[in-house]
Coordinates of C-alpha atoms in Angstrom, one line a residue:
Chain A
M28 CA 211.7 160.5 40.9
S29 CA 215.2 159.0 40.3
E30 CA 214.0 157.6 37.0
I31 CA 213.1 161.0 35.7
E32 CA 216.4 162.3 36.8
A33 CA 218.3 159.5 35.1
Y34 CA 216.1 160.2 31.9
A35 CA 216.9 163.9 32.2
A36 CA 220.7 163.1 32.6
V37 CA 220.6 160.9 29.5
R38 CA 218.7 163.5 27.6
D39 CA 221.0 166.3 28.6
F40 CA 224.0 164.1 27.7
V41 CA 222.5 163.4 24.2
E42 CA 221.7 167.1 23.7
T43 CA 225.0 168.4 24.7
G44 CA 226.6 165.7 22.4
G45 CA 224.4 166.5 19.4
D46 CA 222.7 164.1 16.9
V47 CA 225.9 162.3 16.1
L48 CA 226.1 161.0 19.7
L49 CA 222.6 159.5 19.1
V50 CA 223.7 157.7 15.9
I51 CA 226.8 156.4 17.9
G52 CA 224.3 155.2 20.6
V53 CA 222.3 153.4 18.0
V54 CA 225.3 151.7 16.3
T55 CA 226.6 150.7 19.7
F56 CA 223.4 149.3 20.8
W57 CA 223.1 147.3 17.5
M58 CA 226.7 146.1 17.9
W59 CA 226.1 144.8 21.4
I60 CA 222.8 143.0 20.4
L61 CA 224.8 141.1 17.7
I62 CA 227.7 140.4 20.1
L63 CA 225.2 138.9 22.7
E64 CA 223.5 137.0 20.1
R65 CA 226.9 135.5 19.1
Y66 CA 227.6 134.5 22.8
W67 CA 224.1 133.1 23.1
F68 CA 224.8 130.9 19.9
F69 CA 228.1 129.6 21.2
F70 CA 226.8 128.6 24.6
W71 CA 223.4 127.3 23.7
V72 CA 222.9 126.6 20.1
H73 CA 226.3 125.4 18.7
P74 CA 227.0 122.6 21.1
G75 CA 223.7 120.9 20.1
S76 CA 224.1 121.3 16.4
A77 CA 227.7 120.2 16.6
D78 CA 226.7 117.0 18.2
Q79 CA 224.0 116.3 15.6
V80 CA 226.5 116.8 12.8
Q81 CA 228.8 114.4 14.4
L82 CA 226.1 111.8 14.7
E83 CA 225.2 112.4 11.0
W84 CA 228.8 111.7 10.2
D85 CA 229.4 108.7 12.4
A86 CA 226.2 107.2 10.9
R87 CA 228.0 106.8 7.6
E88 CA 229.8 103.7 6.9
D89 CA 232.1 105.1 4.2
H90 CA 234.7 107.6 5.6
K91 CA 237.5 107.5 3.1
S92 CA 236.2 107.8 -0.6
W93 CA 236.3 111.0 -2.6
G94 CA 232.5 111.4 -2.1
A95 CA 233.0 111.0 1.7
H96 CA 235.5 113.7 1.9
K97 CA 233.3 116.0 0.0
I98 CA 230.3 115.3 2.1
R99 CA 232.4 115.9 5.2
L100 CA 233.4 119.2 3.7
L101 CA 229.7 119.9 3.1
L102 CA 228.9 119.4 6.7
L103 CA 231.8 121.4 8.0
T104 CA 230.9 124.3 5.8
D105 CA 227.3 124.2 7.1
V106 CA 228.6 124.5 10.6
D107 CA 231.1 127.2 9.6
I108 CA 228.5 129.4 8.0
E109 CA 226.5 129.3 11.2
L110 CA 229.8 130.1 13.2
Q111 CA 230.7 133.1 11.1
R112 CA 227.2 134.5 10.8
G113 CA 227.1 138.2 11.7
L114 CA 230.8 138.5 12.7
Q115 CA 231.8 140.6 9.8
I116 CA 228.9 143.0 10.5
I117 CA 230.3 143.2 14.2
V118 CA 233.7 144.0 12.9
S119 CA 232.4 146.7 10.6
L120 CA 230.3 148.3 13.3
V121 CA 233.4 148.4 15.5
A122 CA 235.3 150.1 12.7
L123 CA 232.4 152.5 12.2
C124 CA 232.4 153.7 15.8
P125 CA 235.7 155.9 15.7
M126 CA 234.6 157.2 12.2
L127 CA 231.3 158.4 13.7
G128 CA 233.3 159.9 16.5
L129 CA 235.4 161.8 14.1
L130 CA 232.2 162.9 12.3
G131 CA 231.1 164.3 15.6
T132 CA 234.3 166.2 16.1
V133 CA 234.0 167.7 12.6
T134 CA 230.3 168.8 13.2
G135 CA 231.2 170.2 16.5
M136 CA 234.0 172.2 15.1
I137 CA 231.8 173.5 12.4
E138 CA 229.5 174.7 15.1
V139 CA 232.6 176.4 16.8
F140 CA 233.5 178.0 13.7
D141 CA 229.9 179.3 13.1
V142 CA 230.0 181.0 16.4
M143 CA 233.4 182.5 15.6
A144 CA 232.2 183.7 12.2
S145 CA 229.0 185.4 13.7
S146 CA 230.4 186.7 17.0
G147 CA 234.1 186.8 16.7
S148 CA 236.6 184.8 18.7
G149 CA 235.8 186.5 22.0
N150 CA 232.6 184.5 22.6
V151 CA 234.1 181.6 24.5
R152 CA 230.8 180.7 25.9
G153 CA 229.2 180.5 22.6
M154 CA 231.9 178.2 21.3
A155 CA 231.7 175.9 24.4
G156 CA 228.5 174.3 23.0
G157 CA 230.2 173.4 19.7
I158 CA 233.2 172.0 21.7
S159 CA 231.1 169.7 23.8
K160 CA 229.5 168.4 20.6
A161 CA 233.0 167.9 19.2
T162 CA 234.4 166.1 22.2
L163 CA 231.6 164.0 23.5
P164 CA 230.9 162.0 20.3
T165 CA 234.8 161.3 20.0
M166 CA 235.0 160.0 23.4
A167 CA 231.8 158.0 23.0
G168 CA 233.0 156.6 19.6
M169 CA 236.4 155.6 21.0
M170 CA 234.8 153.9 24.1
A171 CA 232.1 152.0 22.0
A172 CA 235.0 150.9 19.6
L173 CA 237.2 149.8 22.4
S174 CA 234.4 147.8 24.1
G175 CA 233.4 146.2 20.9
L176 CA 236.9 145.5 19.7
V177 CA 237.8 143.3 22.6
F178 CA 234.7 141.1 22.1
S179 CA 234.8 141.1 18.3
V180 CA 238.3 139.8 18.4
Q181 CA 237.4 137.2 21.1
L182 CA 234.4 136.1 19.1
E183 CA 236.4 135.7 15.9
R184 CA 239.0 133.5 17.5
R185 CA 236.2 131.5 19.1
A186 CA 234.6 130.9 15.8
K187 CA 237.8 129.7 14.3
K188 CA 238.5 127.5 17.3
E189 CA 235.0 125.9 17.1
G190 CA 235.4 125.4 13.5
R191 CA 238.7 123.5 14.0
L192 CA 237.3 121.4 16.8
M193 CA 234.4 120.4 14.6
S194 CA 236.8 119.4 11.7
D195 CA 238.8 117.2 14.4
R196 CA 235.6 115.5 15.5
L197 CA 234.6 114.3 12.0
I198 CA 237.2 111.5 11.8
T199 CA 238.3 110.3 8.4
T200 CA 240.4 107.4 7.4
H201 CA 242.8 108.0 4.6
V202 CA 242.9 105.9 1.6
Chain B
M100 CA 240.5 221.8 -55.6
R101 CA 243.1 224.6 -56.1
L102 CA 244.5 222.8 -59.1
Q103 CA 241.0 222.5 -60.5
C104 CA 240.5 226.3 -60.2
Q105 CA 243.7 227.1 -62.0
M106 CA 242.7 224.9 -64.9
L107 CA 239.4 226.6 -65.1
I108 CA 241.0 230.1 -65.1
G109 CA 243.4 229.0 -67.8
R110 CA 240.5 228.0 -70.2
G111 CA 238.1 230.9 -70.0
A112 CA 238.9 233.1 -67.0
L113 CA 235.9 235.4 -66.7
V114 CA 233.1 232.9 -67.3
A115 CA 234.5 230.5 -65.0
L116 CA 235.2 232.9 -62.3
L117 CA 231.6 234.1 -62.5
T118 CA 230.2 230.6 -62.5
L119 CA 232.4 229.8 -59.4
T120 CA 231.2 232.9 -57.6
F121 CA 227.6 232.1 -58.4
F122 CA 227.9 228.6 -57.1
V123 CA 229.6 229.8 -53.8
T124 CA 227.0 232.4 -53.2
A125 CA 224.1 230.2 -54.1
A126 CA 225.4 227.5 -51.6
G127 CA 225.7 230.2 -48.9
A128 CA 222.3 231.6 -49.5
Q129 CA 220.6 228.2 -49.1
E130 CA 221.1 228.4 -45.3
P131 CA 217.7 229.9 -44.1
T132 CA 218.0 233.6 -42.9
N133 CA 215.2 235.7 -41.3
G134 CA 212.7 236.9 -43.9
I135 CA 215.1 237.2 -46.8
K136 CA 214.4 235.4 -50.1
V137 CA 216.5 232.4 -50.0
E138 CA 217.1 231.5 -53.6
A139 CA 218.3 233.8 -56.3
S140 CA 217.3 232.9 -60.0
S141 CA 219.6 235.3 -61.8
L142 CA 222.8 237.4 -61.1
D143 CA 220.8 240.7 -60.9
E144 CA 218.5 239.2 -58.3
L145 CA 221.5 238.0 -56.4
L146 CA 223.0 241.5 -56.4
D147 CA 219.8 242.9 -55.2
M148 CA 219.7 240.4 -52.4
V149 CA 223.2 241.3 -51.3
K150 CA 222.2 245.0 -51.2
T151 CA 219.0 244.4 -49.2
G152 CA 221.1 242.1 -46.9
F153 CA 223.5 244.9 -46.1
R154 CA 220.8 247.4 -45.4
L155 CA 218.9 245.0 -43.1
E156 CA 222.0 244.2 -41.1
R157 CA 222.9 248.0 -40.7
E158 CA 219.4 248.5 -39.4
A159 CA 219.6 245.6 -36.8
T160 CA 223.0 246.9 -35.6
Q161 CA 221.7 250.4 -34.9
K162 CA 218.6 249.0 -33.1
R163 CA 221.0 247.0 -30.8
E164 CA 223.3 249.8 -30.2
T165 CA 220.4 252.0 -29.0
I166 CA 219.3 249.4 -26.6
F167 CA 222.8 249.0 -25.1
V168 CA 223.1 252.8 -24.5
Q169 CA 219.7 252.8 -22.8
A170 CA 220.7 249.8 -20.6
K171 CA 223.9 251.5 -19.6
D172 CA 222.0 254.3 -18.0
L173 CA 219.8 251.8 -16.2
Q174 CA 222.8 249.9 -14.8
E175 CA 224.4 252.9 -13.5
E176 CA 221.2 253.7 -11.6
L177 CA 221.1 250.2 -10.2
L178 CA 224.8 250.4 -9.0
R179 CA 224.0 253.6 -7.1
E180 CA 221.1 252.1 -5.5
I181 CA 223.0 249.0 -4.3
E182 CA 225.9 251.0 -3.0
G183 CA 223.4 252.8 -0.9
R184 CA 222.1 249.6 0.6
V185 CA 225.5 248.3 1.3
A186 CA 226.3 251.4 3.3
T187 CA 223.0 250.9 5.3
E188 CA 223.8 247.3 6.1
E189 CA 227.2 247.9 7.2
A190 CA 226.1 250.6 9.6
R191 CA 223.6 247.9 10.8
A192 CA 226.3 245.3 11.2
E193 CA 228.4 247.6 13.3
R194 CA 225.4 248.2 15.6
L195 CA 224.8 244.6 15.9
E196 CA 228.3 243.9 16.7
T197 CA 228.2 246.3 19.6
T198 CA 225.1 244.6 20.9
F199 CA 226.6 241.2 20.5
A200 CA 229.7 242.3 22.5
I201 CA 227.5 243.7 25.2
N202 CA 225.4 240.6 25.3
E203 CA 228.6 238.4 25.5
E204 CA 229.6 240.3 28.6
N205 CA 226.2 240.0 30.0
L206 CA 226.1 236.2 29.2
A207 CA 229.5 235.6 30.9
K208 CA 228.3 237.5 34.0
L209 CA 225.1 235.6 34.1
E210 CA 227.0 232.3 33.8
D211 CA 229.3 233.2 36.5
N212 CA 226.2 234.0 38.5
L213 CA 224.8 230.7 37.7
E214 CA 227.8 228.9 38.6
Q215 CA 227.9 230.6 41.9
R216 CA 224.3 229.9 42.5
L217 CA 224.5 226.2 41.5
G218 CA 227.2 225.5 43.8
T219 CA 227.2 221.9 44.6
M220 CA 224.1 221.4 42.7
G221 CA 226.2 221.2 39.4
E222 CA 227.4 217.8 40.3
L223 CA 223.9 216.5 40.7
F224 CA 222.9 217.7 37.3
G225 CA 226.0 215.9 35.8
V226 CA 224.9 212.7 37.6
V227 CA 221.3 213.1 36.1
R228 CA 222.7 213.6 32.6
Q229 CA 224.9 210.5 33.1
V230 CA 222.1 208.4 34.6
A231 CA 219.6 209.5 32.0
G232 CA 222.2 208.7 29.2
D233 CA 222.8 205.2 30.6
M234 CA 219.1 204.7 31.1
Q235 CA 218.4 205.7 27.6
A236 CA 220.8 203.0 26.3
H237 CA 219.3 200.4 28.5
V238 CA 215.9 201.3 27.5
W239 CA 216.9 201.0 23.8
E240 CA 218.0 197.5 24.3
S241 CA 215.3 196.4 26.8
V242 CA 212.2 194.4 25.7
T243 CA 210.0 196.4 28.2
S244 CA 210.2 199.2 25.6
S245 CA 207.7 197.2 23.6
Q246 CA 205.2 197.8 26.4
L247 CA 206.3 201.3 27.5
P248 CA 207.4 203.0 24.2
D249 CA 207.2 206.6 25.3
R250 CA 210.1 206.9 27.6
E251 CA 212.6 207.7 25.0
K252 CA 211.9 211.4 24.7
L253 CA 212.3 212.4 28.4
L254 CA 215.5 210.4 28.6
E255 CA 217.0 211.8 25.6
R256 CA 216.2 215.3 26.7
L257 CA 217.8 214.8 30.0
G258 CA 220.7 213.0 28.6
R259 CA 221.6 215.7 26.1
G260 CA 221.6 218.2 29.1
K261 CA 221.3 221.5 27.2
E262 CA 219.0 222.9 29.9
L263 CA 218.8 222.3 33.6
P264 CA 216.2 219.7 34.5
K265 CA 213.1 220.8 36.4
T266 CA 211.9 219.2 39.6
D267 CA 209.2 217.6 37.6
D268 CA 211.7 215.9 35.2
L269 CA 213.8 214.7 38.0
E270 CA 210.8 213.1 39.6
K271 CA 209.9 211.4 36.2
L272 CA 213.4 210.1 35.8
W273 CA 213.2 208.6 39.3
F274 CA 209.9 207.1 38.5
E275 CA 211.2 205.5 35.1
L276 CA 214.1 204.0 36.7
Q277 CA 211.8 202.4 39.5
R278 CA 209.3 201.3 36.8
E279 CA 211.9 199.6 34.6
M280 CA 213.2 197.8 37.8
T281 CA 209.6 196.7 38.6
E282 CA 208.8 195.7 35.1
Q283 CA 211.9 193.6 34.8
G284 CA 210.5 191.4 37.6
K285 CA 207.1 191.0 36.1
I286 CA 205.3 188.7 33.9
V287 CA 202.8 190.6 32.1
S288 CA 200.4 190.3 29.1
Y289 CA 199.8 193.1 26.8
T290 CA 199.1 194.1 23.2
T291 CA 201.8 195.4 20.9
N292 CA 202.9 195.5 17.2
V293 CA 204.6 192.3 16.1
L294 CA 206.7 192.2 12.9
T295 CA 205.9 188.9 11.3
M296 CA 208.1 186.7 9.0
D297 CA 206.4 188.2 5.8
G298 CA 207.4 191.7 7.0
D299 CA 203.8 192.6 8.1
E300 CA 203.0 194.4 11.4
H301 CA 200.1 193.2 13.4
P302 CA 199.0 194.2 16.9
R303 CA 199.1 190.9 19.0
E304 CA 198.5 189.8 22.4
V305 CA 202.1 188.8 23.9
V306 CA 203.4 187.6 27.1
R307 CA 206.6 189.0 28.4
A308 CA 208.5 187.1 31.1
G309 CA 210.7 189.6 32.7
V310 CA 213.3 190.9 30.4
F311 CA 214.1 187.3 29.2
S312 CA 211.6 186.2 26.8
V313 CA 208.5 187.4 24.8
I314 CA 206.0 184.8 23.6
S315 CA 203.0 184.8 21.5
D316 CA 200.8 182.3 19.6
D317 CA 203.3 179.3 20.5
K318 CA 206.2 181.2 19.3
Y319 CA 209.2 183.0 20.8
L320 CA 209.7 186.5 19.8
V321 CA 212.7 188.8 20.1
W322 CA 213.1 192.5 20.7
D323 CA 214.9 194.3 17.8
P324 CA 216.5 197.4 19.1
D325 CA 217.4 198.7 15.6
I326 CA 213.8 198.9 14.5
Q327 CA 212.4 199.2 18.2
K328 CA 209.9 196.3 17.6
V329 CA 209.1 192.9 18.6
R330 CA 209.9 190.6 15.8
E331 CA 209.0 187.0 15.1
L332 CA 212.1 184.4 14.8
S333 CA 212.5 182.7 11.5
R334 CA 213.7 179.7 13.2
Q335 CA 212.3 178.6 16.5
P336 CA 214.0 176.7 19.2
P337 CA 213.7 172.8 19.6
T338 CA 210.1 171.5 20.1
R339 CA 210.9 170.6 23.6
Y340 CA 211.2 174.2 24.5
L341 CA 208.6 175.4 22.0
Q342 CA 205.9 173.2 23.7
T343 CA 206.1 175.1 26.9
V344 CA 205.0 178.3 25.2
G345 CA 201.3 177.5 24.5
P346 CA 200.4 176.2 27.9
Y347 CA 202.1 179.0 29.5
Q348 CA 200.3 181.7 27.5
D349 CA 197.0 180.0 28.1
N350 CA 197.5 179.6 31.8
T351 CA 194.8 181.4 33.7
G352 CA 197.1 182.1 36.8
E353 CA 196.4 179.0 38.8
G354 CA 199.1 176.6 39.7
F355 CA 202.4 176.4 37.9
T356 CA 203.3 176.1 34.3
L357 CA 206.8 175.5 32.8
L358 CA 208.4 178.1 30.6
A359 CA 211.8 177.9 29.0
V360 CA 213.4 181.4 28.9
D361 CA 216.4 182.8 27.2
P362 CA 218.7 184.0 30.1
S363 CA 220.8 186.1 27.6
R364 CA 217.9 188.2 26.8
G365 CA 217.5 187.1 23.2
S366 CA 221.1 186.6 22.0
L367 CA 220.8 182.7 22.4
L368 CA 217.5 182.9 20.3
N369 CA 219.2 185.2 17.7
A370 CA 222.2 182.7 17.5
L371 CA 219.7 180.1 16.2
L372 CA 219.3 182.3 13.2
D373 CA 223.0 182.4 12.5
S374 CA 223.4 178.7 12.2
P375 CA 222.9 177.8 8.5
S376 CA 220.4 175.3 7.1
P377 CA 221.6 171.8 5.8
T378 CA 221.4 173.1 2.2
E379 CA 223.5 176.1 2.9
R380 CA 225.9 173.7 4.8
V381 CA 226.3 171.6 1.7
Q382 CA 226.9 174.7 -0.5
Q383 CA 229.7 175.7 1.9
G384 CA 231.4 172.4 0.8
G385 CA 232.0 173.7 -2.6
Y386 CA 232.9 171.5 -5.7
V387 CA 234.7 168.9 -3.7
G388 CA 231.6 168.6 -1.6
Y389 CA 229.3 168.0 -4.5
A390 CA 231.8 165.6 -6.0
I391 CA 231.7 163.5 -2.8
I392 CA 227.9 163.5 -2.8
V393 CA 227.7 162.4 -6.4
I394 CA 230.0 159.5 -6.0
G395 CA 228.5 158.6 -2.7
I396 CA 225.0 158.4 -4.3
F397 CA 226.4 156.4 -7.2
A398 CA 228.2 153.9 -4.9
G399 CA 225.0 153.8 -2.7
V400 CA 222.7 152.9 -5.6
V401 CA 225.3 150.2 -6.9
G402 CA 225.7 148.8 -3.6
I403 CA 221.9 148.5 -2.7
S404 CA 221.2 146.9 -6.1
K405 CA 224.0 144.5 -5.5
L406 CA 222.8 143.7 -2.0
V407 CA 219.3 143.0 -3.5
T408 CA 220.7 140.7 -6.1
L409 CA 222.9 138.9 -3.7
S410 CA 220.0 138.4 -1.2
Q411 CA 217.9 137.0 -3.9
T412 CA 220.6 134.7 -5.0
N413 CA 221.2 133.6 -1.5
R414 CA 217.5 132.7 -1.2
K415 CA 217.5 130.7 -4.6
V416 CA 220.8 128.9 -3.4
K417 CA 218.9 127.9 -0.1
A418 CA 215.9 126.7 -2.1
Q419 CA 218.3 124.8 -4.4
R420 CA 219.9 122.8 -1.6
L421 CA 216.4 121.4 -0.9
R422 CA 215.7 120.4 -4.4
N423 CA 216.8 117.3 -6.3
D424 CA 217.0 118.6 -9.8
A425 CA 219.5 121.4 -10.8
N426 CA 217.8 124.7 -11.5
P427 CA 220.0 126.9 -13.6
D428 CA 218.6 130.2 -12.2
N429 CA 221.2 130.1 -9.4
P430 CA 224.9 129.6 -9.1
L431 CA 224.5 126.4 -7.1
G432 CA 222.1 124.9 -9.5
R433 CA 224.5 125.8 -12.4
V434 CA 227.3 124.0 -10.6
L435 CA 225.2 120.9 -9.9
Q436 CA 224.2 120.9 -13.7
V437 CA 227.9 120.2 -14.6
Y438 CA 227.5 116.8 -12.9
A439 CA 224.0 116.3 -14.5
Q440 CA 225.5 117.0 -17.9
N441 CA 228.6 114.8 -17.4
P442 CA 227.4 111.9 -15.3
T443 CA 230.1 109.5 -16.6
L444 CA 233.1 111.4 -15.7
D445 CA 235.7 110.1 -13.0
P446 CA 235.9 112.0 -9.6
E447 CA 239.0 113.9 -10.3
A448 CA 237.9 115.2 -13.7
L449 CA 234.5 116.0 -12.2
E450 CA 236.0 118.0 -9.5
L451 CA 238.1 120.0 -12.0
R452 CA 234.9 120.8 -14.0
L453 CA 233.1 121.8 -10.7
D454 CA 236.0 124.1 -9.6
Q455 CA 235.9 125.8 -13.1
Q456 CA 232.3 126.5 -12.8
V457 CA 232.7 127.7 -9.2
I458 CA 235.4 130.2 -10.3
E459 CA 233.1 131.5 -13.0
E460 CA 230.3 131.9 -10.5
A461 CA 232.5 133.6 -8.0
D462 CA 233.4 136.2 -10.6
Q463 CA 229.7 136.9 -11.2
L464 CA 229.3 137.4 -7.5
D465 CA 232.2 139.9 -7.3
H466 CA 230.8 142.0 -10.0
N467 CA 230.6 145.7 -9.2
M468 CA 231.4 145.0 -5.5
W469 CA 234.6 146.8 -5.8
I470 CA 232.8 150.1 -6.4
V471 CA 231.2 150.2 -3.0
R472 CA 234.6 149.3 -1.4
V473 CA 236.7 151.9 -3.3
V474 CA 234.1 154.7 -2.7
S475 CA 233.9 153.9 1.0
V476 CA 237.7 154.4 1.1
V477 CA 237.9 157.3 -1.4
A478 CA 235.1 159.4 0.2
P479 CA 237.0 160.3 3.5
L480 CA 240.2 160.9 1.3
M481 CA 238.2 163.3 -0.9
G482 CA 237.0 164.9 2.4
L483 CA 240.6 165.4 3.2
L484 CA 241.2 166.9 -0.2
G485 CA 238.5 169.4 0.6
T486 CA 240.1 170.1 4.0
V487 CA 243.3 170.9 2.1
T488 CA 241.6 173.1 -0.4
G489 CA 239.8 174.8 2.4
M490 CA 242.9 175.6 4.3
I491 CA 244.6 176.8 1.2
K492 CA 241.7 179.4 1.0
T493 CA 242.1 180.2 4.6
F494 CA 245.7 180.9 4.3
Q495 CA 245.1 183.0 1.3
A496 CA 242.7 185.1 3.3
I497 CA 245.3 185.4 6.1
T498 CA 247.9 186.6 3.6
M499 CA 245.5 189.2 2.4
F500 CA 243.7 190.4 5.5
G501 CA 246.1 189.2 8.3
A502 CA 245.0 186.8 11.1
G503 CA 243.2 189.3 13.1
D504 CA 239.7 188.7 11.8
P505 CA 238.5 185.2 12.2
K506 CA 235.3 186.1 10.0
M507 CA 237.6 186.5 7.1
M508 CA 238.8 182.9 7.4
A509 CA 235.4 181.4 8.1
G510 CA 234.6 180.6 4.5
G511 CA 237.7 178.4 4.0
I512 CA 237.5 176.7 7.4
S513 CA 233.8 175.8 6.7
E514 CA 234.7 174.4 3.3
A515 CA 237.4 172.4 5.1
L516 CA 235.2 171.0 7.7
V517 CA 232.1 170.6 5.7
T518 CA 233.9 168.4 3.1
T519 CA 235.4 166.3 5.8
M520 CA 232.0 165.9 7.3
L521 CA 230.4 164.9 3.9
G522 CA 233.2 162.4 3.3
L523 CA 232.5 160.7 6.7
I524 CA 228.9 160.8 6.3
T525 CA 229.2 159.2 2.8
A526 CA 231.8 156.6 4.1
A527 CA 230.0 155.3 7.2
P528 CA 226.9 153.9 5.4
L529 CA 228.9 152.5 2.7
V530 CA 231.2 150.6 5.2
L531 CA 228.1 149.1 6.6
L532 CA 226.7 148.3 3.2
Y533 CA 229.9 146.8 2.2
A534 CA 229.8 144.6 5.2
F535 CA 226.4 143.3 4.4
I536 CA 227.3 142.7 0.7
S537 CA 230.4 140.9 1.6
T538 CA 228.7 138.7 4.2
S539 CA 226.1 137.7 1.7
R540 CA 228.8 136.9 -1.0
K541 CA 230.8 134.9 1.5
R542 CA 227.9 132.7 2.5
I543 CA 227.0 132.0 -1.1
L544 CA 230.7 131.4 -1.9
A545 CA 231.1 129.0 1.1
V546 CA 228.0 127.0 -0.3
L547 CA 229.6 126.9 -3.8
M548 CA 233.1 126.0 -2.7
G549 CA 232.5 123.7 0.2
Q550 CA 229.1 122.2 -0.6
S551 CA 228.7 121.6 -4.5
A552 CA 231.1 118.8 -4.5
G553 CA 229.5 117.3 -1.5
L554 CA 226.0 117.6 -3.0
V555 CA 227.4 115.9 -6.1
A556 CA 229.0 113.1 -4.0
M557 CA 225.5 112.6 -2.3
R558 CA 223.8 112.2 -5.7
I559 CA 226.4 109.7 -6.7
E560 CA 225.9 107.7 -3.6
E561 CA 222.1 107.8 -3.9
P562 CA 221.2 108.1 -7.5
N563 CA 217.5 107.8 -7.0
V564 CA 217.0 110.3 -4.4

């Protein structure tokens, strides 16, 4: 019974918020999937692959020639590409959220003015539907952007730090 | 003309004068006249014709004069007759006026009489009139009229109040009031004429749920007071509500079935009709709206083709990393080819050559990318432009009609909002598209810049791999 109630509550929320709210929901969901994938990568995948890269480098005898420097760069770039994967998409999705919220505001306002045009400014109840469609997506967009922003910034710093650490681990001897 | 005449007189006065007369007369005679010979061939004949003409005209005049004299006698006779009739009518008017005055007095007496006899009952009839009037307005708006169409006459007669209502009428009014009340609480099924979308009228089986909703054939209907008929809605509510209609109508009366009703008695359903369709919305955006859509579609096409090219390139680059020979169909292959073509160069020179090739490839990768970026930024700005032009229209409307009527401003405001909406709708996918393109490009570029030299170095170290 409570599941049905919860479903009805979500459905009512989406219905009062309009289609834009649904789009914001999809974008936020996608953003969070990507964020969680990144954390999973940093905690479970990256340490192993970093160790393997270091083994590969340490196995080399030559650590100081032009070729060695280039090969080291090659290995670092490989790691870096993996570290950076999907981060830009997350940042874009974070930027997209307030934009979609604004879109919701505008579509809601259009609805309000539709009511105003058809039944004058006296019909406050008629306008209320449009106003909730204007405000709910704005709020949802802001919330989604704020929640995503914190983690996307943290993830970017983490990726940079891991890259720096990796480059420290591959020791070179200068000529 | 006159000069010409004088000259003619100067030369041979008589002949010329005669000739001139002849011409003039002949010209005049050419006009057709009753029964007279039209053309004269000689002067004598002309003279004859003139004479005959005179005679005929005199005869006609005499005839007309006789007719006038006779008519004069007749007119006088008519005048006398009419004067006689006027006198009779005036006498009758006087007689009738006296009767009218007497009747007025009688009427006043009778009305006084009526007033005295009515006494407190007068108030009752006032109330009956008022109630009947209210009831008539209510019945006009009420959907129950589709089921009970014959109440109008009685209520109108009572509401106008020209005559005193009879006991029978009072009982009927009471009955109608009670019946309306009872019907409002009922869910009934009956047959009535339904105006369909194509303007036809068909008798159909409908179900009325109180005064809230009328349903038939999986559709919501509304009561249209202006035509006093039940009408199909051109736009139906969301499917979630519409789905409740069919099972409800088919329900045989056992158990419960859910039905969504319109508690505002049809005004919510009618509001559905007022909201414009997506195409109408786009039209409200005006030229700015169309411009946004056009550049949006352009950038979208460019962006998608760019994305496809980049992901293909990315696949080829990945394949190249696993191959030993340089394949010139991808950027990495072309960079590696530089080494294959110059195997004897020393590292510094080789690196310079590699860098040069990488820069060329990067230019290739960046090609057309700016379009997506620029449009994703420009589209909301154009939306803002539309907002401003829309506001200008709104303020023009305010200048002309004042701020009293929001309907006058609606056009400008919807342009303002619709363009903003279009700008955002265009920009949002483009931002995402740009993110994808830019990720792809970055990955390829990272491989080119960071790894091409490394791969070359590997080959130098192990030439036979």
